[in-house]
Amino acid sequence: SAIAQSLNGTLRIDTLTVDASGRGGQGGVGDGTGAGGRGGDGFGGFASNIGTASGLGDGTPAGAALFNTVVVTSSGTGGDGGGNGADGGDGVGGAAGILARGGQVSAASVLATANGTGGSGGTGGAGGIGTGGDVGARLTVRFETTDPATVTIGTLTGNSIGTGGAGATAGASQYGRSYLEVVGSNATFQDVAFTVSGETPRVDMIGDPAVRTPVAPSLISVDGGSLDVTSASTLQVNTDGDLAIEALNGGAIRTVSLITSSGGSTTIRSDTGLIDVAATMLVETGGDFFAGPGSSLAAADVNINAAEDATVDGVQANSFTLAADNARFTGDIGASTITVASSDIDISSTATLGMAGVSEVNLTARPNGQLTVIGGDTEGPGYTLTRTEASRIEAASVALVAGQAGS
């Protein structure tokens, strides 16, 4: 830990390096032709108490944790199997990040790493499981007060990578999560980049009694505060898991660009807050995309590519591009250029697509082996734009292209 009490403590460190990594030992070789020993497991520790803590007492917080460079590592590496038939040990990443509970926290750069690397198996042995940990920043009010934290950081980089060990059977590679949470506080970054990598989700024990539960989504959340990312770089999250982005209770996320990629679903919520992107919002998701009621997407250019279904409640942009299986619109889509490629489209009674006399709307019906139907009152099994839905398109021009399998 490297903590200042946010009420009246001051901590100044130019370069802070914290390493809470763990490494398992190598398994024994074994006698003669006997089996070798399994590699030991390696666990990363808890290295996310870097910043300010609430402390005791009353008054106006004047505490501060002031850094130049912060490097926090909490990785786990499994030991190699020791001989014939010996499995590699598991490597489990811990928690690495920064914390603010009131007061002031500043740094030019923060690098948080919580990788998990499985050990290699001996001859004929299986590789160990590699499990990524948690990386990020939690920035909140002082405990049981409304006193905010004020956080100013240049670059925040977080890496959580799960890599299974080599062996006759490769070890599983499990991903962890990233988080950037702001509660009732104000945080400014020049740029933020998280990478969360693996093939399958980490399994956590949640509840009482504990239940095996897939790791929670990576998270960007502002609840009643503000998050500003000011550089022409990006607020960027690349995760092989699910992703949630939310601005709640008057919270605001303001960034030059928002670039995300998720192997699972992506959810955006801003019904009681604001997400404002000055330039490009680019969202790629391997599952569903969902922006719920009141969650308008505001950017110069909005580009969403969903492998499965997409629900969009509103858009305010110069250009809007959506690729999805089923494209569902539940609010007003306002953009000069609108391009939608999908296997089906649903424009609900609460939605309009385009701006009358302004928008250029381009719709593409992806081939799906069914007829493409324009007009009528009945939804068909393929791409269907009923006459009622068509009446909700407001534009200067509309073009629809059907794939070869349609008509």
Coordinates of N, CA, C and O in Angstrom, one line a residue, residues 233-331:
S233 N -6.1 11.0 -27.9 CA -6.1 9.6 -27.9 C -7.5 9.1 -27.5 O -8.4 9.7 -27.9
T234 N -7.6 8.1 -26.6 CA -8.9 7.5 -26.4 C -9.2 7.1 -25.0 O -8.3 6.9 -24.2
L235 N -10.5 7.0 -24.7 CA -10.9 6.1 -23.6 C -11.2 4.8 -24.3 O -12.2 4.6 -25.1
Q236 N -10.3 3.8 -24.0 CA -10.3 2.6 -24.8 C -10.4 1.4 -23.9 O -9.6 1.3 -22.9
V237 N -11.3 0.4 -24.2 CA -11.4 -0.8 -23.5 C -11.4 -2.0 -24.5 O -12.3 -2.0 -25.3
N238 N -10.5 -2.9 -24.4 CA -10.5 -4.1 -25.2 C -10.6 -5.3 -24.2 O -9.7 -5.5 -23.5
T239 N -11.7 -6.0 -24.3 CA -11.9 -7.1 -23.4 C -12.5 -8.3 -24.1 O -13.3 -8.1 -25.0
D240 N -12.1 -9.5 -23.7 CA -12.7 -10.7 -24.3 C -14.0 -11.1 -23.6 O -14.7 -12.0 -24.0
G241 N -14.3 -10.4 -22.6 CA -15.6 -10.6 -21.8 C -16.6 -9.6 -22.2 O -16.6 -8.9 -23.2
D242 N -17.6 -9.4 -21.2 CA -18.7 -8.4 -21.4 C -18.1 -7.0 -20.9 O -17.2 -6.9 -20.2
L243 N -18.9 -6.0 -21.4 CA -18.5 -4.6 -21.0 C -19.7 -3.8 -20.7 O -20.8 -3.9 -21.4
A244 N -19.7 -3.0 -19.6 CA -20.8 -2.1 -19.3 C -20.2 -0.7 -19.1 O -19.2 -0.5 -18.5
I245 N -20.9 0.3 -19.7 CA -20.5 1.7 -19.6 C -21.8 2.4 -19.1 O -22.8 2.3 -19.7
E246 N -21.6 3.2 -18.0 CA -22.8 3.8 -17.4 C -22.5 5.2 -16.8 O -21.4 5.4 -16.2
A247 N -23.4 6.1 -17.0 CA -23.4 7.4 -16.3 C -24.7 7.6 -15.6 O -25.8 7.6 -16.3
L248 N -24.7 7.7 -14.3 CA -25.8 7.6 -13.5 C -26.0 8.8 -12.5 O -24.9 9.4 -12.1
N249 N -27.2 9.1 -12.1 CA -27.4 10.1 -11.1 C -26.7 11.4 -11.4 O -26.1 12.0 -10.5
G250 N -26.8 11.9 -12.6 CA -26.2 13.1 -13.0 C -24.7 13.0 -13.3 O -24.0 14.0 -13.6
G251 N -24.2 11.8 -13.3 CA -22.8 11.6 -13.6 C -22.5 11.9 -15.1 O -23.4 11.7 -15.9
A252 N -21.3 12.3 -15.4 CA -21.0 12.6 -16.8 C -19.7 12.0 -17.2 O -18.7 12.0 -16.5
I253 N -19.7 11.4 -18.4 CA -18.5 10.9 -19.1 C -18.3 11.7 -20.3 O -19.1 11.7 -21.2
R254 N -17.1 12.4 -20.3 CA -16.8 13.3 -21.5 C -15.4 12.9 -22.0 O -14.5 12.9 -21.2
T255 N -15.4 12.5 -23.3 CA -14.1 12.0 -23.8 C -14.0 12.5 -25.3 O -15.0 12.7 -26.0
V256 N -12.8 12.6 -25.8 CA -12.6 12.9 -27.2 C -13.0 11.7 -28.1 O -13.8 11.9 -29.0
S257 N -12.6 10.5 -27.7 CA -13.0 9.3 -28.5 C -13.3 8.2 -27.5 O -12.7 8.1 -26.4
L258 N -14.2 7.3 -27.8 CA -14.6 6.1 -27.1 C -14.4 5.0 -28.0 O -15.2 4.8 -28.9
I259 N -13.5 4.1 -27.7 CA -13.2 3.0 -28.6 C -13.3 1.7 -27.7 O -12.5 1.5 -26.8
T260 N -14.2 0.8 -28.0 CA -14.3 -0.4 -27.2 C -14.4 -1.6 -28.1 O -15.0 -1.6 -29.2
S261 N -14.0 -2.8 -27.6 CA -14.1 -4.1 -28.2 C -14.4 -5.1 -27.2 O -13.6 -5.2 -26.2
S262 N -15.5 -5.8 -27.3 CA -15.8 -6.9 -26.3 C -16.1 -8.2 -27.0 O -16.7 -8.2 -28.0
G263 N -15.6 -9.3 -26.4 CA -15.9 -10.6 -26.9 C -17.3 -11.0 -26.6 O -17.9 -11.9 -27.3
G264 N -17.9 -10.4 -25.6 CA -19.3 -10.7 -25.2 C -20.2 -9.5 -25.5 O -20.1 -8.9 -26.6
S265 N -21.1 -9.2 -24.6 CA -22.1 -8.1 -24.9 C -21.5 -6.8 -24.4 O -20.6 -6.7 -23.6
T266 N -22.1 -5.7 -24.9 CA -21.8 -4.4 -24.5 C -23.1 -3.7 -24.2 O -24.0 -3.6 -25.0
T267 N -23.1 -3.1 -23.0 CA -24.3 -2.3 -22.5 C -23.9 -0.9 -22.2 O -22.9 -0.7 -21.5
I268 N -24.7 0.1 -22.7 CA -24.4 1.5 -22.4 C -25.7 2.0 -21.7 O -26.8 1.8 -22.2
R269 N -25.5 2.7 -20.6 CA -26.6 3.3 -19.9 C -26.3 4.7 -19.5 O -25.3 5.0 -18.8
S270 N -27.2 5.6 -19.9 CA -27.0 7.0 -19.5 C -28.3 7.8 -19.3 O -28.4 9.0 -19.5
D271 N -29.3 7.0 -18.9 CA -30.7 7.6 -18.7 C -30.7 8.6 -17.7 O -31.6 9.5 -17.7
T272 N -29.8 8.6 -16.7 CA -29.8 9.6 -15.6 C -28.5 10.3 -15.6 O -28.1 11.0 -14.6
G273 N -27.7 10.2 -16.7 CA -26.5 10.9 -16.7 C -26.1 11.3 -18.2 O -27.1 11.4 -19.0
L274 N -24.9 11.5 -18.5 CA -24.4 12.0 -19.8 C -23.2 11.3 -20.2 O -22.2 11.1 -19.5
I275 N -23.2 10.8 -21.5 CA -22.0 10.3 -22.2 C -21.9 11.1 -23.4 O -22.7 11.1 -24.3
D276 N -20.8 11.9 -23.5 CA -20.6 12.9 -24.5 C -19.2 12.6 -25.2 O -18.2 12.8 -24.5
V277 N -19.2 12.2 -26.4 CA -18.0 11.9 -27.1 C -17.8 13.0 -28.2 O -18.6 13.1 -29.1
A278 N -16.7 13.7 -28.2 CA -16.5 14.8 -29.1 C -16.2 14.3 -30.5 O -16.7 15.0 -31.5
A279 N -15.5 13.2 -30.7 CA -15.1 12.8 -32.0 C -15.8 11.4 -32.3 O -17.0 11.4 -32.7
T280 N -15.1 10.3 -32.1 CA -15.6 9.0 -32.6 C -16.0 8.1 -31.5 O -15.2 7.9 -30.5
M281 N -17.2 7.5 -31.6 CA -17.6 6.4 -30.7 C -17.6 5.1 -31.6 O -18.4 5.0 -32.5
L282 N -16.7 4.2 -31.3 CA -16.6 3.0 -32.1 C -16.7 1.8 -31.1 O -15.9 1.6 -30.2
V283 N -17.8 1.0 -31.3 CA -18.1 -0.1 -30.4 C -18.2 -1.4 -31.2 O -19.0 -1.5 -32.2
E284 N -17.3 -2.3 -30.9 CA -17.4 -3.6 -31.5 C -17.7 -4.7 -30.4 O -17.0 -4.7 -29.4
T285 N -18.7 -5.5 -30.7 CA -19.0 -6.5 -29.7 C -19.3 -7.8 -30.3 O -20.0 -7.9 -31.3
G286 N -18.9 -8.9 -29.6 CA -19.1 -10.2 -30.1 C -20.4 -10.8 -29.7 O -20.8 -11.9 -30.1
G287 N -21.2 -10.0 -29.0 CA -22.6 -10.4 -28.6 C -23.5 -9.4 -28.9 O -23.5 -8.7 -30.0
D288 N -24.5 -9.1 -28.0 CA -25.5 -8.1 -28.2 C -24.9 -6.7 -27.8 O -24.0 -6.6 -27.0
F289 N -25.5 -5.7 -28.4 CA -25.3 -4.3 -28.0 C -26.6 -3.8 -27.5 O -27.7 -3.9 -28.1
F290 N -26.6 -3.1 -26.3 CA -27.8 -2.6 -25.7 C -27.6 -1.2 -25.1 O -26.8 -1.1 -24.2
A291 N -28.3 -0.2 -25.7 CA -28.4 1.1 -25.1 C -29.8 1.3 -24.7 O -30.7 1.5 -25.6
G292 N -30.1 1.3 -23.4 CA -31.5 1.2 -22.9 C -32.2 2.5 -23.0 O -31.7 3.5 -23.5
P293 N -33.4 2.6 -22.5 CA -34.3 3.7 -22.5 C -33.6 5.0 -22.0 O -33.0 4.9 -20.9
G294 N -33.6 6.1 -22.7 CA -33.0 7.3 -22.3 C -31.5 7.4 -22.5 O -30.9 8.4 -22.1
S295 N -30.9 6.3 -23.0 CA -29.4 6.3 -23.2 C -29.0 6.6 -24.6 O -28.8 5.8 -25.4
S296 N -29.0 7.9 -24.9 CA -28.7 8.4 -26.2 C -27.2 8.4 -26.4 O -26.4 8.7 -25.5
L297 N -26.8 8.1 -27.6 CA -25.4 8.0 -28.0 C -25.0 9.3 -28.7 O -25.5 9.6 -29.8
A298 N -24.2 10.1 -28.0 CA -23.8 11.5 -28.6 C -22.4 11.5 -28.9 O -21.5 11.3 -28.1
A299 N -22.1 11.7 -30.2 CA -20.7 11.8 -30.7 C -20.7 12.4 -32.1 O -21.8 12.5 -32.7
A300 N -19.6 12.8 -32.6 CA -19.5 13.3 -34.0 C -19.9 12.1 -34.9 O -20.6 12.3 -35.9
D301 N -19.2 11.0 -34.7 CA -19.5 9.8 -35.5 C -19.7 8.6 -34.6 O -18.9 8.3 -33.7
V302 N -20.8 7.9 -34.8 CA -21.1 6.7 -34.0 C -21.1 5.5 -34.9 O -21.8 5.4 -35.9
N303 N -20.3 4.5 -34.5 CA -20.1 3.3 -35.3 C -20.2 2.1 -34.4 O -19.4 1.9 -33.5
I304 N -21.3 1.3 -34.6 CA -21.5 0.1 -33.8 C -21.5 -1.2 -34.7 O -22.2 -1.2 -35.7
N305 N -20.7 -2.1 -34.3 CA -20.7 -3.4 -35.0 C -20.9 -4.5 -34.0 O -20.1 -4.9 -33.2
A306 N -22.1 -5.1 -34.1 CA -22.5 -6.1 -33.1 C -22.7 -7.5 -33.8 O -23.4 -7.6 -34.9
A307 N -22.1 -8.5 -33.3 CA -22.2 -9.8 -33.9 C -23.6 -10.4 -33.8 O -24.0 -11.2 -34.6
E308 N -24.3 -9.9 -32.8 CA -25.7 -10.4 -32.5 C -26.7 -9.2 -32.6 O -26.5 -8.4 -33.5
D309 N -27.6 -9.1 -31.7 CA -28.6 -8.1 -31.9 C -28.2 -6.7 -31.3 O -27.3 -6.7 -30.4
A310 N -28.8 -5.6 -31.7 CA -28.4 -4.3 -31.2 C -29.7 -3.6 -31.0 O -30.6 -3.5 -31.8
T311 N -29.8 -2.9 -29.8 CA -30.9 -2.0 -29.4 C -30.3 -0.7 -29.2 O -29.4 -0.5 -28.3
V312 N -30.8 0.3 -29.9 CA -30.4 1.7 -29.8 C -31.5 2.6 -29.5 O -32.5 2.6 -30.2
D313 N -31.4 3.4 -28.4 CA -32.6 4.2 -28.0 C -32.5 5.6 -28.6 O -33.5 6.3 -28.7
G314 N -31.3 6.1 -28.9 CA -31.2 7.4 -29.4 C -29.8 7.7 -29.9 O -28.8 7.1 -29.4
V315 N -29.7 8.6 -30.9 CA -28.4 9.0 -31.4 C -28.4 10.5 -31.8 O -29.4 11.0 -32.3
Q316 N -27.3 11.1 -31.4 CA -27.1 12.5 -31.8 C -25.7 12.6 -32.4 O -24.7 12.5 -31.7
A317 N -25.6 12.6 -33.8 CA -24.3 12.5 -34.4 C -24.4 13.1 -35.8 O -25.4 13.4 -36.4
N318 N -23.2 13.3 -36.4 CA -23.1 13.6 -37.8 C -23.4 12.4 -38.6 O -24.1 12.4 -39.6
S319 N -22.7 11.3 -38.3 CA -22.9 10.0 -39.0 C -23.1 8.9 -38.0 O -22.6 8.9 -36.9
F320 N -24.0 8.0 -38.4 CA -24.3 6.8 -37.6 C -24.3 5.6 -38.4 O -25.0 5.5 -39.5
T321 N -23.5 4.6 -38.0 CA -23.3 3.3 -38.7 C -23.6 2.2 -37.8 O -23.0 2.1 -36.7
L322 N -24.5 1.3 -38.2 CA -24.8 0.1 -37.3 C -24.8 -1.2 -38.2 O -25.4 -1.2 -39.3
A323 N -24.1 -2.2 -37.7 CA -24.1 -3.5 -38.3 C -24.5 -4.5 -37.2 O -23.9 -4.5 -36.1
A324 N -25.6 -5.3 -37.4 CA -26.1 -6.2 -36.4 C -26.9 -7.3 -37.0 O -27.3 -7.2 -38.2
D325 N -27.3 -8.3 -36.2 CA -28.2 -9.3 -36.7 C -29.6 -8.6 -36.8 O -30.1 -8.4 -37.9
N326 N -30.2 -8.3 -35.6 CA -31.4 -7.6 -35.6 C -31.2 -6.2 -35.1 O -30.6 -6.0 -34.0
A327 N -31.5 -5.2 -35.9 CA -31.3 -3.8 -35.5 C -32.6 -3.2 -35.0 O -33.6 -3.2 -35.7
R328 N -32.7 -2.9 -33.7 CA -33.9 -2.4 -33.1 C -33.7 -1.0 -32.6 O -32.8 -0.7 -31.9
F329 N -34.6 -0.1 -33.0 CA -34.5 1.3 -32.6 C -35.7 1.6 -31.7 O -36.9 1.4 -32.1
T330 N -35.5 2.2 -30.6 CA -36.5 2.5 -29.6 C -36.6 4.0 -29.3 O -37.5 4.4 -28.5
G331 N -35.8 4.8 -29.9 CA -35.8 6.3 -29.7 C -35.4 7.0 -31.0 O -35.2 6.4 -32.1

